[in-house]
Each structure stands twice: as C-alpha cells, then as structure tokens.
Coordinates of C-alpha atoms and ligand atoms in Angstrom, one line a residue:
X1 CA 83.1 -64.8 37.5
X2 CA 86.2 -66.9 38.4
X3 CA 84.2 -69.9 39.5
X4 CA 82.7 -70.2 36.0
X5 CA 86.2 -70.5 34.6
X6 CA 87.5 -74.0 33.8
X7 CA 91.2 -74.7 33.0
X8 CA 91.9 -77.5 30.6
X9 CA 95.4 -79.0 30.1
X10 CA 96.2 -79.0 26.4
X11 CA 99.1 -81.2 25.3
X12 CA 97.8 -81.4 21.8
X13 CA 96.0 -84.6 22.6
X14 CA 93.0 -85.1 20.4
X15 CA 89.7 -83.4 20.1
X16 CA 89.8 -80.6 22.8
X17 CA 87.5 -78.5 20.7
X18 CA 84.6 -80.8 21.6
X19 CA 85.4 -80.7 25.3
X20 CA 85.6 -77.0 25.1
X21 CA 82.2 -76.8 23.3
X22 CA 80.7 -79.1 25.9
X23 CA 81.9 -76.8 28.8
X24 CA 80.7 -73.7 27.0
X25 CA 77.3 -75.2 26.3
X26 CA 77.0 -75.6 30.1
X27 CA 77.5 -71.9 30.7
X28 CA 81.2 -72.1 31.8
X29 CA 84.3 -70.5 30.3
X30 CA 87.4 -72.4 29.1
X31 CA 91.1 -71.5 29.3
X32 CA 93.7 -73.9 28.0
X33 CA 97.0 -74.5 29.7
X34 CA 99.8 -75.7 27.5
X35 CA 102.9 -75.5 29.8
X36 CA 103.4 -76.7 33.3
X37 CA 104.9 -73.3 34.3
X38 CA 101.7 -71.4 33.4
X39 CA 100.9 -69.4 36.6
X40 CA 97.2 -70.2 36.0
X41 CA 97.9 -73.7 37.5
X42 CA 98.7 -72.1 40.8
X43 CA 95.4 -70.2 41.1
X44 CA 92.9 -72.1 39.0
X45 CA 89.9 -73.5 40.7
X46 CA 88.8 -76.4 38.4
X47 CA 91.1 -78.4 36.2
X48 CA 90.5 -81.0 33.5
X49 CA 93.1 -83.3 32.2
X50 CA 91.8 -84.8 28.9
X51 CA 93.8 -87.3 26.9
X52 CA 93.4 -89.6 23.9
X53 CA 95.7 -92.0 22.0
X54 CA 98.8 -93.6 23.3
X55 CA 99.5 -93.7 27.0
X56 CA 103.3 -93.3 26.6
X57 CA 103.0 -90.4 24.2
X58 CA 100.6 -88.6 26.5
X59 CA 102.7 -89.1 29.7
X60 CA 105.9 -88.0 27.8
X61 CA 104.1 -84.9 26.7
X62 CA 103.2 -84.1 30.3
X63 CA 106.9 -84.5 31.2
X64 CA 108.2 -82.5 28.3
X65 CA 105.9 -79.6 29.0
X66 CA 106.8 -79.7 32.7
X67 CA 103.4 -80.7 34.0
X68 CA 104.2 -83.6 36.3
X69 CA 105.2 -81.7 39.5
X70 CA 102.7 -78.8 39.1
X71 CA 100.0 -81.5 38.6
X72 CA 101.0 -83.3 41.8
X73 CA 101.0 -80.0 43.6
X74 CA 97.6 -79.1 42.2
X75 CA 96.2 -82.4 43.4
X76 CA 97.8 -82.1 46.8
X77 CA 96.2 -78.6 47.2
X78 CA 92.7 -80.3 47.2
X79 CA 91.3 -78.3 44.3
X80 CA 89.1 -80.4 42.0
X81 CA 90.6 -82.2 39.0
X82 CA 88.9 -84.4 36.4
X83 CA 90.8 -86.8 34.1
X84 CA 89.3 -88.0 30.9
X85 CA 90.3 -91.3 29.1
X86 CA 94.1 -91.3 29.0
X87 CA 93.7 -88.6 31.7
X88 CA 92.3 -91.3 33.9
X89 CA 94.9 -93.8 32.8
X90 CA 97.7 -91.5 33.9
X91 CA 96.5 -91.9 37.5
X92 CA 97.8 -95.5 37.5
X93 CA 101.3 -96.8 37.7
X94 CA 101.7 -97.6 34.1
X95 CA 100.3 -99.3 31.0
X96 CA 101.0 -102.4 29.0
X97 CA 100.7 -100.1 26.0
X98 CA 104.0 -98.3 26.9
X99 CA 106.2 -100.4 29.1
X100 CA 108.7 -98.5 31.2
X101 CA 106.7 -95.3 31.2
X102 CA 105.5 -94.4 34.7
X103 CA 102.1 -92.8 35.4
X104 CA 101.3 -90.7 38.5
X105 CA 100.8 -93.9 40.7
X106 CA 97.8 -92.4 42.6
X107 CA 96.0 -95.7 41.8
X108 CA 97.6 -99.1 42.0
X109 CA 98.5 -101.3 39.1
X110 CA 98.6 -101.1 35.3
X111 CA 96.3 -100.8 32.4
X112 CA 96.1 -103.9 30.2
X113 CA 94.8 -104.6 26.7
X114 CA 91.3 -106.1 26.2
X115 CA 91.4 -109.7 25.0
X116 CA 90.8 -109.4 21.2
X117 CA 90.2 -113.2 20.8
X118 CA 86.5 -112.9 21.8
X119 CA 85.5 -109.3 21.0
X120 CA 86.3 -106.3 18.9
X121 CA 89.3 -104.3 20.1
X122 CA 89.3 -101.3 20.5
X123 CA 86.1 -101.1 22.5
X124 CA 84.2 -98.5 20.6
X125 CA 80.7 -97.6 21.6
X126 CA 78.2 -97.0 24.3
X127 CA 78.2 -99.1 27.5
X128 CA 76.4 -98.9 30.8
X129 CA 78.2 -98.8 34.2
X130 CA 77.7 -100.1 37.7
X131 CA 78.3 -97.9 40.7
X132 CA 80.4 -98.9 43.7
X133 CA 80.3 -96.1 46.2
X134 CA 82.5 -96.1 49.2
X135 CA 81.0 -94.4 52.2
X136 CA 77.5 -93.6 51.2
X137 CA 74.2 -95.5 51.3
X138 CA 72.6 -96.4 48.0
X139 CA 69.3 -95.3 49.6
X140 CA 70.5 -91.7 49.6
X141 CA 72.8 -91.6 46.6
X142 CA 72.5 -93.3 43.2
X143 CA 75.1 -91.3 41.2
X144 CA 78.7 -90.3 41.0
X145 CA 79.2 -86.9 39.5
X146 CA 75.9 -87.4 37.6
X147 CA 76.9 -90.9 36.4
X148 CA 73.9 -93.2 36.8
X149 CA 73.3 -96.9 36.0
X150 CA 70.5 -96.3 33.6
X151 CA 72.6 -94.3 31.1
X152 CA 75.1 -95.2 28.4
X153 CA 78.5 -93.6 28.0
X154 CA 80.8 -93.5 25.0
X155 CA 84.0 -95.5 25.4
X156 CA 86.8 -95.7 22.8
X157 CA 90.0 -97.5 24.0
X158 CA 92.0 -100.7 23.8
X159 CA 93.6 -100.5 27.2
X160 CA 91.8 -100.3 30.5
X161 CA 92.2 -100.8 34.3
X162 CA 90.8 -104.3 34.1
X163 CA 90.2 -105.5 37.7
X164 CA 88.9 -108.5 39.5
X165 CA 86.1 -108.3 42.1
X166 CA 88.5 -108.5 44.9
X167 CA 90.6 -105.7 43.5
X168 CA 87.5 -103.6 43.1
X169 CA 86.4 -104.3 46.7
X170 CA 89.9 -103.4 47.9
X171 CA 89.7 -100.0 46.2
X172 CA 86.3 -99.3 47.6
X173 CA 87.4 -100.1 51.1
X174 CA 90.3 -97.7 50.5
X175 CA 87.8 -94.9 50.0
X176 CA 87.5 -94.9 46.2
X177 CA 84.1 -94.3 44.7
X178 CA 84.0 -96.2 41.4
X179 CA 81.9 -97.0 38.4
X180 CA 82.8 -100.2 36.6
X181 CA 82.0 -101.3 33.1
X182 CA 81.9 -104.8 31.7
X183 CA 82.9 -105.4 28.1
X184 CA 81.8 -109.0 27.4
X185 CA 83.9 -110.8 30.0
X186 CA 86.3 -108.1 31.3
X187 CA 85.4 -105.6 34.0
X188 CA 87.3 -102.4 34.2
X189 CA 87.2 -99.0 36.0
X190 CA 85.0 -96.6 34.1
X191 CA 85.2 -93.8 36.6
X192 CA 87.2 -93.3 39.8
X193 CA 86.9 -90.7 42.5
X194 CA 88.4 -89.9 45.9
X195 CA 88.6 -86.5 47.6
X196 CA 89.2 -83.9 45.0
X197 CA 90.0 -86.4 42.2
X198 CA 87.5 -87.6 39.6
X199 CA 88.3 -89.3 36.3
X200 CA 86.4 -91.2 33.6
X201 CA 87.6 -93.7 31.1
X202 CA 84.7 -92.8 28.9
X203 CA 84.4 -89.5 27.0
X204 CA 81.6 -87.4 28.7
X205 CA 82.0 -84.7 26.0
X206 CA 80.9 -87.4 23.5
X207 CA 78.3 -89.1 25.6
X208 CA 75.3 -87.0 24.6
X209 CA 73.2 -85.3 27.3
X210 CA 74.2 -88.1 29.8
X211 CA 77.8 -87.1 29.4
X212 CA 77.1 -83.3 29.6
X213 CA 75.4 -84.1 32.9
X214 CA 78.7 -85.7 34.2
X215 CA 80.7 -82.6 33.2
X216 CA 78.1 -80.3 34.7
X217 CA 78.1 -82.3 38.0
X218 CA 81.9 -82.0 38.2
X219 CA 81.9 -78.3 37.4
X220 CA 79.2 -77.7 40.1
X221 CA 81.0 -79.9 42.6
X222 CA 78.0 -82.1 42.7
X223 CA 79.6 -85.5 43.6
X224 CA 76.7 -87.4 45.1
X225 CA 73.0 -87.0 44.4
X226 CA 69.8 -89.0 44.2
X227 CA 68.7 -88.7 40.6
X228 CA 65.5 -89.9 39.1
X229 CA 66.5 -92.9 37.0
X230 CA 64.9 -94.9 34.3
X231 CA 64.8 -98.6 35.2
X232 CA 63.8 -100.0 31.9
X233 CA 67.1 -99.7 30.0
X234 CA 68.5 -103.3 30.0
X235 CA 65.5 -105.1 28.7
X236 CA 65.8 -107.3 25.6
X237 CA 68.9 -108.7 24.1
X238 CA 68.0 -112.3 24.5
X239 CA 69.2 -114.0 21.4
X240 CA 72.5 -112.2 20.6
X241 CA 75.9 -112.3 22.3
X242 CA 75.9 -109.5 24.9
X243 CA 79.1 -107.4 24.9
X244 CA 77.5 -104.7 27.0
X245 CA 77.7 -102.3 24.1
X246 CA 74.5 -100.9 22.7
X247 CA 73.8 -101.4 19.0
X248 CA 75.4 -98.3 17.5
X249 CA 73.5 -96.4 14.8
X250 CA 75.6 -94.1 12.6
X251 CA 74.0 -91.3 10.4
X252 CA 76.2 -90.6 7.4
X253 CA 76.2 -87.4 5.3
X254 CA 77.8 -87.6 1.9
X255 CA 78.8 -84.0 1.2
X256 CA 79.9 -82.3 -2.0
X257 CA 79.7 -79.0 -3.8
X258 CA 76.8 -78.9 -6.2
X259 CA 76.8 -77.3 -9.7
X260 CA 75.7 -74.0 -8.1
X261 CA 78.7 -74.0 -5.8
X262 CA 76.8 -74.8 -2.5
X263 CA 78.0 -77.4 -0.1
X264 CA 75.1 -79.9 0.1
X265 CA 74.3 -83.3 1.5
X266 CA 73.7 -85.7 -1.4
X267 CA 73.1 -89.4 -1.8
X268 CA 73.7 -91.6 -4.7
X269 CA 72.4 -94.8 -6.1
X270 CA 75.4 -97.1 -6.5
X271 CA 77.5 -93.9 -6.0
X272 CA 75.8 -92.0 -8.8
X273 CA 74.6 -88.8 -7.1
X274 CA 73.2 -87.0 -10.2
X275 CA 69.4 -86.9 -10.6
X276 CA 68.1 -89.0 -13.5
X277 CA 65.8 -86.1 -14.4
X278 CA 66.3 -82.4 -13.5
X279 CA 69.1 -82.0 -16.0
X280 CA 71.3 -84.4 -14.1
X281 CA 71.9 -82.0 -11.2
X282 CA 73.6 -83.2 -8.1
X283 CA 70.9 -84.5 -5.7
X284 CA 70.5 -81.9 -3.0
X285 CA 69.1 -83.3 0.2
X286 CA 69.9 -80.5 2.6
X287 CA 72.6 -78.6 4.6
X288 CA 75.3 -80.6 6.3
X289 CA 75.4 -78.8 9.7
X290 CA 71.7 -78.6 10.1
X291 CA 71.2 -82.2 9.2
X292 CA 74.0 -83.4 11.6
X293 CA 72.3 -81.6 14.5
X294 CA 68.9 -83.0 13.5
X295 CA 70.3 -86.6 13.6
X296 CA 72.1 -85.9 16.9
X297 CA 68.8 -84.8 18.4
X298 CA 67.0 -87.8 17.0
X299 CA 69.5 -90.1 18.8
X300 CA 72.2 -90.9 16.3
X301 CA 75.2 -92.5 18.2
X302 CA 77.6 -91.1 15.7
X303 CA 77.7 -88.8 12.7
X304 CA 80.0 -89.3 9.7
X305 CA 80.7 -86.7 7.1
X306 CA 82.2 -87.9 3.8
X307 CA 83.6 -85.3 1.4
X308 CA 82.9 -87.5 -1.7
X309 CA 84.7 -85.4 -4.3
X310 CA 87.8 -84.7 -2.2
X311 CA 90.1 -86.4 -4.7
X312 CA 89.4 -83.5 -7.1
X313 CA 90.8 -80.7 -5.0
X314 CA 93.1 -80.0 -2.1
X315 CA 91.5 -80.4 1.3
X316 CA 93.8 -77.7 2.7
X317 CA 91.8 -75.3 0.5
X318 CA 88.6 -77.1 1.3
X319 CA 87.8 -74.9 4.2
X320 CA 84.0 -75.5 4.0
X321 CA 84.4 -79.1 5.4
X322 CA 86.5 -77.8 8.3
X323 CA 83.8 -75.3 8.9
X324 CA 81.1 -78.0 8.8
X325 CA 83.1 -79.9 11.5
X326 CA 83.6 -76.8 13.6
X327 CA 79.9 -75.8 13.6
X328 CA 78.6 -79.4 14.0
X329 CA 80.9 -80.0 17.0
X330 CA 79.2 -77.1 18.8
X331 CA 75.9 -78.8 18.8
X332 CA 76.5 -82.6 18.4
X333 CA 77.9 -84.2 21.5
X334 CA 78.5 -87.6 20.0
X335 CA 81.6 -88.8 18.0
X336 CA 82.1 -87.1 14.6
X337 CA 84.0 -88.8 11.8
X338 CA 85.2 -87.0 8.7
X339 CA 86.4 -88.7 5.5
X340 CA 87.5 -87.6 2.0
X341 CA 90.9 -86.4 1.0
X342 CA 92.8 -87.7 4.1
X343 CA 96.2 -88.1 2.3
X344 CA 99.4 -86.3 1.6
X345 CA 98.5 -83.3 -0.5
X346 CA 100.3 -80.6 -2.5
X347 CA 98.6 -77.2 -2.8
X348 CA 98.5 -75.6 -6.2
X349 CA 101.4 -73.4 -5.2
X350 CA 103.5 -76.4 -4.5
X351 CA 103.3 -76.4 -0.7
X352 CA 103.2 -79.9 0.7
X353 CA 101.0 -81.0 3.6
X354 CA 101.3 -84.5 5.1
X355 CA 98.1 -86.5 5.7
X356 CA 98.9 -86.2 9.4
X357 CA 98.7 -82.4 9.1
X358 CA 95.4 -82.7 7.2
X359 CA 94.0 -85.0 9.8
X360 CA 95.2 -82.7 12.6
X361 CA 93.3 -79.8 11.1
X362 CA 90.1 -81.9 11.2
X363 CA 90.8 -83.1 14.8
X364 CA 91.4 -79.5 15.8
X365 CA 88.1 -78.5 14.2
X366 CA 86.1 -81.1 16.3
X367 CA 86.5 -84.4 14.5
X368 CA 87.1 -87.5 16.6
X369 CA 88.0 -89.9 13.8
X370 CA 89.2 -89.5 10.2
X371 CA 88.1 -92.0 7.6
X372 CA 90.6 -92.9 4.8
X373 CA 89.3 -94.4 1.5
X374 CA 91.5 -94.1 -1.5
X375 CA 94.8 -93.8 0.3
X376 CA 94.0 -96.9 2.3
X377 CA 93.9 -98.9 -0.9
X378 CA 97.2 -97.4 -2.0
X379 CA 98.7 -98.2 1.4
X380 CA 97.4 -101.8 1.3
X381 CA 98.8 -102.4 -2.1
X382 CA 102.2 -101.1 -0.9
X383 CA 101.9 -103.3 2.2
X384 CA 101.5 -106.5 0.1
X385 CA 104.2 -105.5 -2.4
X386 CA 106.6 -105.0 0.6
X387 CA 106.0 -108.5 1.8
X388 CA 103.2 -107.6 4.3
X389 CA 105.1 -104.7 5.9
X390 CA 104.1 -101.1 6.3
X391 CA 106.4 -98.3 4.9
X392 CA 106.0 -96.4 8.2
X393 CA 104.9 -93.3 6.5
X394 CA 101.5 -94.1 5.2
X395 CA 98.7 -91.9 6.6
X396 CA 97.2 -94.9 8.5
X397 CA 100.4 -95.4 10.3
X398 CA 101.3 -91.8 11.0
X399 CA 97.8 -90.8 12.1
X400 CA 97.2 -93.8 14.3
X401 CA 100.7 -93.4 15.9
X402 CA 99.9 -89.7 16.8
X403 CA 96.2 -90.0 17.7
X404 CA 95.7 -93.7 18.5
X405 CA 94.2 -96.5 16.4
X406 CA 90.7 -95.5 17.4
X407 CA 91.0 -92.2 15.4
X408 CA 91.6 -94.0 12.1
X409 CA 88.7 -95.5 10.2
X410 CA 89.1 -97.2 6.8
X411 CA 86.3 -96.6 4.3
X412 CA 86.0 -99.6 2.0
X413 CA 84.1 -99.2 -1.3
X414 CA 83.8 -102.8 -2.7
X415 CA 81.8 -104.3 -5.6
X416 CA 80.7 -107.9 -5.8
X417 CA 82.5 -110.0 -8.4
X418 CA 81.0 -113.3 -9.4
X419 CA 83.4 -116.2 -10.2
X420 CA 82.9 -119.8 -11.2
X421 CA 85.9 -121.4 -9.6
X422 CA 87.3 -120.1 -6.3
X423 CA 90.6 -121.9 -6.9
X424 CA 91.2 -119.4 -9.7
X425 CA 90.8 -116.4 -7.5
X426 CA 93.7 -115.1 -5.3
X427 CA 91.3 -113.3 -3.0
X428 CA 89.1 -114.5 -0.2
X429 CA 85.9 -115.8 -1.8
X430 CA 82.5 -117.1 -0.5
X431 CA 79.9 -119.5 -1.7
X432 CA 77.0 -117.1 -2.2
X433 CA 73.4 -117.6 -1.5
X434 CA 72.7 -115.3 -4.4
X435 CA 74.3 -116.8 -7.5
X436 CA 75.5 -114.6 -10.4
X437 CA 73.8 -113.9 -13.7
X438 CA 75.4 -116.9 -15.3
X439 CA 74.7 -119.2 -12.3
X440 CA 78.1 -118.4 -10.7
X441 CA 78.1 -119.9 -7.2
X442 CA 81.0 -117.9 -5.7
X443 CA 82.0 -114.3 -5.4
X444 CA 84.6 -112.0 -3.9
X445 CA 84.4 -108.2 -3.4
X446 CA 86.7 -106.1 -5.5
X447 CA 88.1 -103.0 -4.0
X448 CA 87.6 -99.6 -5.7
X449 CA 88.9 -96.1 -4.9
X450 CA 88.0 -92.5 -5.8
X451 CA 84.4 -93.1 -5.1
X452 CA 84.1 -96.3 -7.2
X453 CA 85.8 -94.7 -10.2
X454 CA 88.9 -96.9 -10.1
X455 CA 89.0 -100.6 -9.6
X456 CA 91.9 -102.4 -8.0
X457 CA 93.4 -105.8 -8.1
X458 CA 92.5 -106.4 -4.4
X459 CA 89.8 -108.0 -2.3
X460 CA 87.8 -106.3 0.4
X461 CA 89.0 -108.8 3.0
X462 CA 92.7 -108.3 2.0
X463 CA 92.2 -104.5 2.2
X464 CA 90.7 -104.8 5.7
X465 CA 93.4 -107.1 7.0
X466 CA 96.2 -105.0 5.6
X467 CA 94.7 -101.8 7.1
X468 CA 94.2 -103.4 10.5
X469 CA 97.9 -104.5 10.5
X470 CA 98.9 -101.0 9.5
X471 CA 97.0 -99.5 12.5
X472 CA 93.5 -98.7 11.5
X473 CA 91.0 -98.9 14.4
X474 CA 87.7 -99.4 12.6
X475 CA 86.2 -100.3 9.2
X476 CA 83.4 -98.5 7.5
X477 CA 82.2 -101.2 5.2
X478 CA 80.2 -99.8 2.2
X479 CA 78.9 -101.9 -0.7
X480 CA 78.5 -100.2 -4.1
X481 CA 76.0 -102.8 -5.3
X482 CA 73.7 -102.1 -2.3
X483 CA 74.3 -98.3 -2.0
X484 CA 71.0 -96.4 -2.2
X485 CA 69.1 -99.7 -3.0
X486 CA 66.9 -99.7 0.1
X487 CA 67.1 -103.5 -0.1
X488 CA 69.0 -104.1 3.2
X489 CA 72.7 -104.8 3.9
X490 CA 74.9 -107.3 2.3
X491 CA 75.3 -109.9 5.1
X492 CA 77.7 -112.0 3.1
X493 CA 80.2 -109.2 2.7
X494 CA 79.9 -108.1 6.3
X495 CA 80.4 -111.6 7.8
X496 CA 83.3 -112.2 5.5
X497 CA 85.2 -109.1 6.6
X498 CA 84.1 -109.3 10.2
X499 CA 85.4 -112.9 10.5
X500 CA 88.9 -111.8 9.4
X501 CA 89.5 -108.7 11.6
X502 CA 89.2 -107.9 15.3
X503 CA 88.7 -104.2 14.9
X504 CA 85.0 -103.0 14.9
X505 CA 83.1 -103.0 11.6
X506 CA 80.3 -100.5 10.7
X507 CA 77.9 -102.0 8.2
X508 CA 76.9 -99.6 5.5
X509 CA 74.9 -99.4 2.3
X510 CA 71.3 -100.6 1.6
X511 CA 69.4 -99.6 4.7
X512 CA 65.9 -98.7 3.7
X513 CA 63.8 -99.3 6.8
X514 CA 64.1 -100.1 10.5
X515 CA 63.7 -103.8 9.9
X516 CA 67.0 -103.8 8.0
X517 CA 68.9 -102.6 11.1
X518 CA 67.4 -105.4 13.2
X519 CA 68.3 -107.9 10.4
X520 CA 71.9 -106.8 10.2
X521 CA 72.5 -107.1 13.9
X522 CA 70.7 -110.5 14.0
X523 CA 72.5 -111.9 11.0
X524 CA 76.0 -110.6 11.3
X525 CA 78.4 -109.7 14.1
X526 CA 78.6 -106.1 12.9
X527 CA 79.5 -103.6 15.6
X528 CA 77.4 -100.7 14.2
X529 CA 75.1 -100.0 11.3
X530 CA 75.0 -96.9 9.2
X531 CA 72.1 -95.3 7.4
X532 CA 72.0 -92.4 4.9
X533 CA 69.3 -92.1 2.3
X534 CA 66.3 -93.2 4.3
X535 CA 67.1 -90.6 6.9
X536 CA 67.8 -87.8 4.4
X537 CA 64.6 -88.4 2.5
X538 CA 62.7 -88.1 5.8
X539 CA 61.2 -91.6 5.4
X540 CA 62.4 -92.5 8.9
X541 CA 64.0 -90.8 11.9
X542 CA 66.9 -92.3 13.8
X543 CA 64.5 -92.6 16.7
X544 CA 62.1 -94.7 14.6
X545 CA 64.9 -97.1 14.0
X546 CA 65.9 -97.2 17.7
X547 CA 62.3 -97.7 18.9
X548 CA 61.8 -100.5 16.4
X549 CA 65.1 -102.1 17.5
X550 CA 64.0 -101.9 21.2
X551 CA 60.7 -103.6 20.3
X552 CA 62.7 -106.4 18.7
X553 CA 64.8 -106.9 21.8
X554 CA 68.0 -105.0 20.7
X555 CA 69.8 -102.8 23.1
X556 CA 70.0 -99.2 22.0
X557 CA 70.9 -95.9 23.6
X558 CA 68.0 -93.6 24.3
X559 CA 69.1 -90.5 26.2
X560 CA 66.4 -88.6 28.1
X561 CA 68.8 -86.9 30.6
X562 CA 67.6 -83.7 32.0
X563 CA 70.3 -81.0 32.4
X564 CA 70.1 -78.4 35.1
X565 CA 70.7 -75.3 33.0
Ligands
LIG1 O1 88.8 -91.7 -1.1 O2 89.7 -91.1 1.1 O3 89.0 -89.3 -0.5 O4 87.3 -90.8 0.6 C1 86.2 -90.6 -0.2 C2 85.0 -91.0 0.6 O5 83.8 -90.7 -0.1 C3 85.0 -92.5 0.8 O6 84.6 -92.8 2.1 C4 83.9 -93.0 -0.1 O7 83.2 -94.1 0.4 C5 83.0 -91.8 -0.2 N1 82.4 -91.7 -1.6 C6 83.0 -91.3 -2.7 N2 82.1 -91.2 -3.7 C7 80.9 -91.5 -3.2 C8 79.6 -91.5 -3.9 O8 78.6 -91.8 -3.4 N3 79.7 -91.1 -5.1 N4 80.1 -92.1 -1.0 C9 81.1 -91.8 -1.8 C10 80.1 -93.2 -0.3 C11 78.7 -94.5 0.9 C12 78.1 -94.6 2.2 C13 76.6 -94.3 2.0 C14 76.1 -95.7 2.3 C15 74.7 -95.7 2.8 N5 79.0 -93.2 0.5 O9 78.7 -93.9 3.2 O10 76.3 -93.3 2.9 O11 76.2 -96.5 1.1 O12 73.8 -95.3 1.8 P1 72.3 -95.9 1.9 O13 72.0 -96.1 3.4 O14 71.4 -94.7 1.4 O15 72.2 -97.1 1.1 P2 88.8 -90.7 0.0

C-alpha cells in the first residue's frame, strides 16, 4: 500500500539503519533516495530528511547530489516532510559550525554552539521539552506529533537554534508550533512544525518508545492530539546542578569469542575474564544480542558493546560483531556504541582498510558511536610528540570529521599509580584520600592499552585532554583497579578527568549495587554511569537502579509510552 511507504533521503549521513528499523517496527516500509533526480521524489507521499554530524558537510552533500531544488519543490507541494537533527538545522539560514554555507532559510537565524564554559558540550543525553503551540488551545491538545512534556528525548549535538523568549514568541505568532528544550541555561528549538513541515533536533529513532511515538504520529499525520500524560516526571533533583538532562545509565557488554568459538558476553575482574576454577574458561554470561535487548527493555539509556580481544584479529573479518550490531539495532531504540579494533587494519591478504572504513561499517550496521581504546593512546602519544598537534589522519580525527565529534568515544583503561612526591611526576596527580601501601599520599592514573596488557608513559588526564583536542566527543572512563570489584566507582579519577575536559564523561568500573549509581552522581560531575557485571549476573535490573535513583531524588528516564500498533 503506497501510504505505508516512507521515503528517506540518504546522503550517507550516520545511522540510517536505526531509522529504517524504527519505521519498519511501526509497520511501514522504507525506501532510500540517494540522488535529487530520483523520480520517487516527485511522487512520494512522506519524506524524512535525517542528518548527523557537520552542518556544512551535510548541506554540501545535499547540493552535490542535486537535492536542494527538488526538496524545495517537495516542500512547496504540501506533502509531509520530517527533518531529524541536522535535517532540522538545514531549515535555518546557516550555522556557526560552517560559516558561509547556506541552509534552506525556511526558518530565520543561525545555529550557534552551546557555551562549554558551564556544561558538557556536545549535549549528549535525554532531556524533556516544553510545548509552544500556535493556534490551538492547551485544553484540547497537549502534544505535537506525539511529543509530550512528560517524556524525555535523546539529544546529541553541539550546535542548536538557541533562542530568546522574544524570538520564540515571534515564531509562535508567525504560526510555528514549537517544542523547546533547556540545557542548563540555554533554550533551543527541539522541534518545529508549520503546515506540512515537521523537524526534531532530537533523534526520535533513538528515544525509546517515546521517540517511536513521534515517528508514528508523523507517519499517521497525527499532528495534534490530547494524550494521557504522566505528571510526576520532574520530581526530585534538589541537591545537584540541574542541566535538564536525566542521569544516563549505560549497560556495557564486553564481548569475545570463548574457547569453544562462541561469541559471548563476558566480564572480568580487573580485566581478567577467565574463571578461577572451571579450567580457566572464559566467563560466559550470555548472548550479546539477547542481553542488549533485555537491558533496553529494562530501561538502559544506552548500550555499549566492547569487542575486548579485537587487537588479536582483523575487525574486517570480525563479522560476528557487525551482526551483533545489526540485530541489536532492530530491537534497541536507544544509542548503541561499539568499541574494539577501531583502527587502520590490514587483512591477512594485505588489503588495507582505514579506521574510517571500519567505523563506517559499524555505523551502517546500526552503531551510533564508535569507541576507540588502544589507538587513542597511540594518537595521544603522537599528539604530544608533535608539540600538541594532530597528524590529521588519526582515526579520532578522520571519524569525527566525517561523522561528527559525538560519534567518537574514547575508552580509557587506566591504573592507579601511587607516588610520594608529585613534583617528580610529569602527569596530573592528586592528593588521594586512600594512601598507597607504603603510605604514599599522591597518585596519578597510568594509561594502558590492549585491554590492560600494555602500559604507557602517559596519564589518564593527558590522554583525555589530547583526545578532546583531536576531536573526541565523549570519554568512557574505566578503571582497572575497580573493574569487577563491586566496590563503587573511583570518584578521584572521575573528578580529576572531568575537571580537565568539557566533553561528557561516562563513569565506569566498580558498580555493584544501585547505591553506587546514586553515589557517583552525587560525588562527581559525571554525565553518565555504566554498569556491567551486576546486571549480567542478574543481581540487579537496570530498572532497579533507576527506581532507587528516583527514590533518592535523581532524575532518570522511565518510558511508559503506549504505541498505537
Ligand atoms: O583497544 O580500541 O581495541 O578497544 C578494546 C576495548 O575493550 C576497550 O574499550 C577496553 O576497555 C576493552 N577491554 C579490553 N580488555 C578488556 C577486559 O576486560 N579484559 N574490557 C576490556 C573493558 C571495561 C568496562 C567494564 C567496566 C564495568 N571493560 O567497560 O564493563 O569496568 O565493569 P563492572 O561494572 O562489572 O565493574 P581497542
């Protein structure tokens, strides 16, 4: 049936697989359009314009592929169009991100960068929105294409249509229906709609059931509705700085092939994944795809897969991880990160593949972010030996340039090193509350690579700073001493790194119970917290953690959206 068919503009911009999966899950069909002269643009009935990454790169791609005039014609025809993320940004005149490149100018003004002085930039996470509807009464309508004020939506961007109250009022009086979002002190347009145009800055295909509801409402032309909403969402959060973002909980799956050749989820103690008994077999905690779906359903805000033995073989041959991503992206509508082996590789037959190619394969399979461990250390060492300059061709640089900084996570594997005299250490040190075995009062965190097998003459702070400067958008901060210990996170490490970078940090290693999540958010400024072993062993569900956090006054995302399928 033609009305069930949705056309999606594909200019090779990010994770279109997930959008396609979301549309398919709602019972619609998808057809991609890659060139502006595709006759489907003349006749199609519903069009989606998704974009991630750099504004200029996206708009140039639209020009190169001849999309600009056909898009204007499509919009003028009155047929429904939905922009997503950079797809929304394209409706404006331009962006500070890419001076001199013109957008479609359907909306006035430019996109500007969030102020990184007082908050993490990019904004990564789940935020709520406020509705500003133009010609309808809030008694009759409390939604805009399924967007409601009680839900949280997944944002990942550094630039936004940041607007004053007056500018917002002006748009509403010009007939625009809006939803706005406030990130600490800056309010920006989270969704815009007028006539046949609808666009969201957030990613509905990554916003759980609440996001699927938005896509469904667009596909069913259901612009305004009165929806039953939950009024309890914004309780709590009294004692911590409020950015607007919920406290993000990440479920992490360490994946490797066991001795029987099966791909399994495992979990080590201080990175040792072999059982102490049972002939030293690799600890097998379950199947990656099933476990990812389980955590999504329990309410995980994000799922991370780490291929922990990737340094041994070529990821190009490592098809099982791609398959894990492909299958997980069909059922998990939250961001998916994949790490392990993101680097330039050479196949056994001598064929070379750049890290960008490797990353692209994962993005095409359904990943939203790639996480770089060992190669980030190599790049940081190169950065310092070049006098604090990137080479231009490191994977961090090439991938963030093509897919945006938000797509590149750095996985840091540090170990605590005690020292007596900080003046003798060239790395950032702290006076620790937990002195060393010989009474040492200071420590730094020494960087390792290859899953802790190789130590480097580099500190965790220095690694994080170099990677931020090279173009990383987020830091997954592990701690080998704490890994698998169930003794809580290392606040000293987290605060030390967090104080030196403005990109978001995910605290990792040591979570053993829900109290540890409350503690890490109350004692550090971490942006997210990751758990692994306690979930895999079935001791706690993600929902147990979130319920406990809610009871302790922390804002978390709980999604009880009902879809009309
Ligand atoms: O170096 O780019 O190929 O990436 C390899 C990736 O694999 C890195 O992200 C590295 O952290 C990870 N890795 C390598 N070896 C291991 C191992 O365990 N032997 N796992 C490993 C790291 C750490 C966390 C873990 C938390 C939480 N996993 O992600 O999940 O410590 O655990 P807990 O909550 O149970 O304490 P490259």
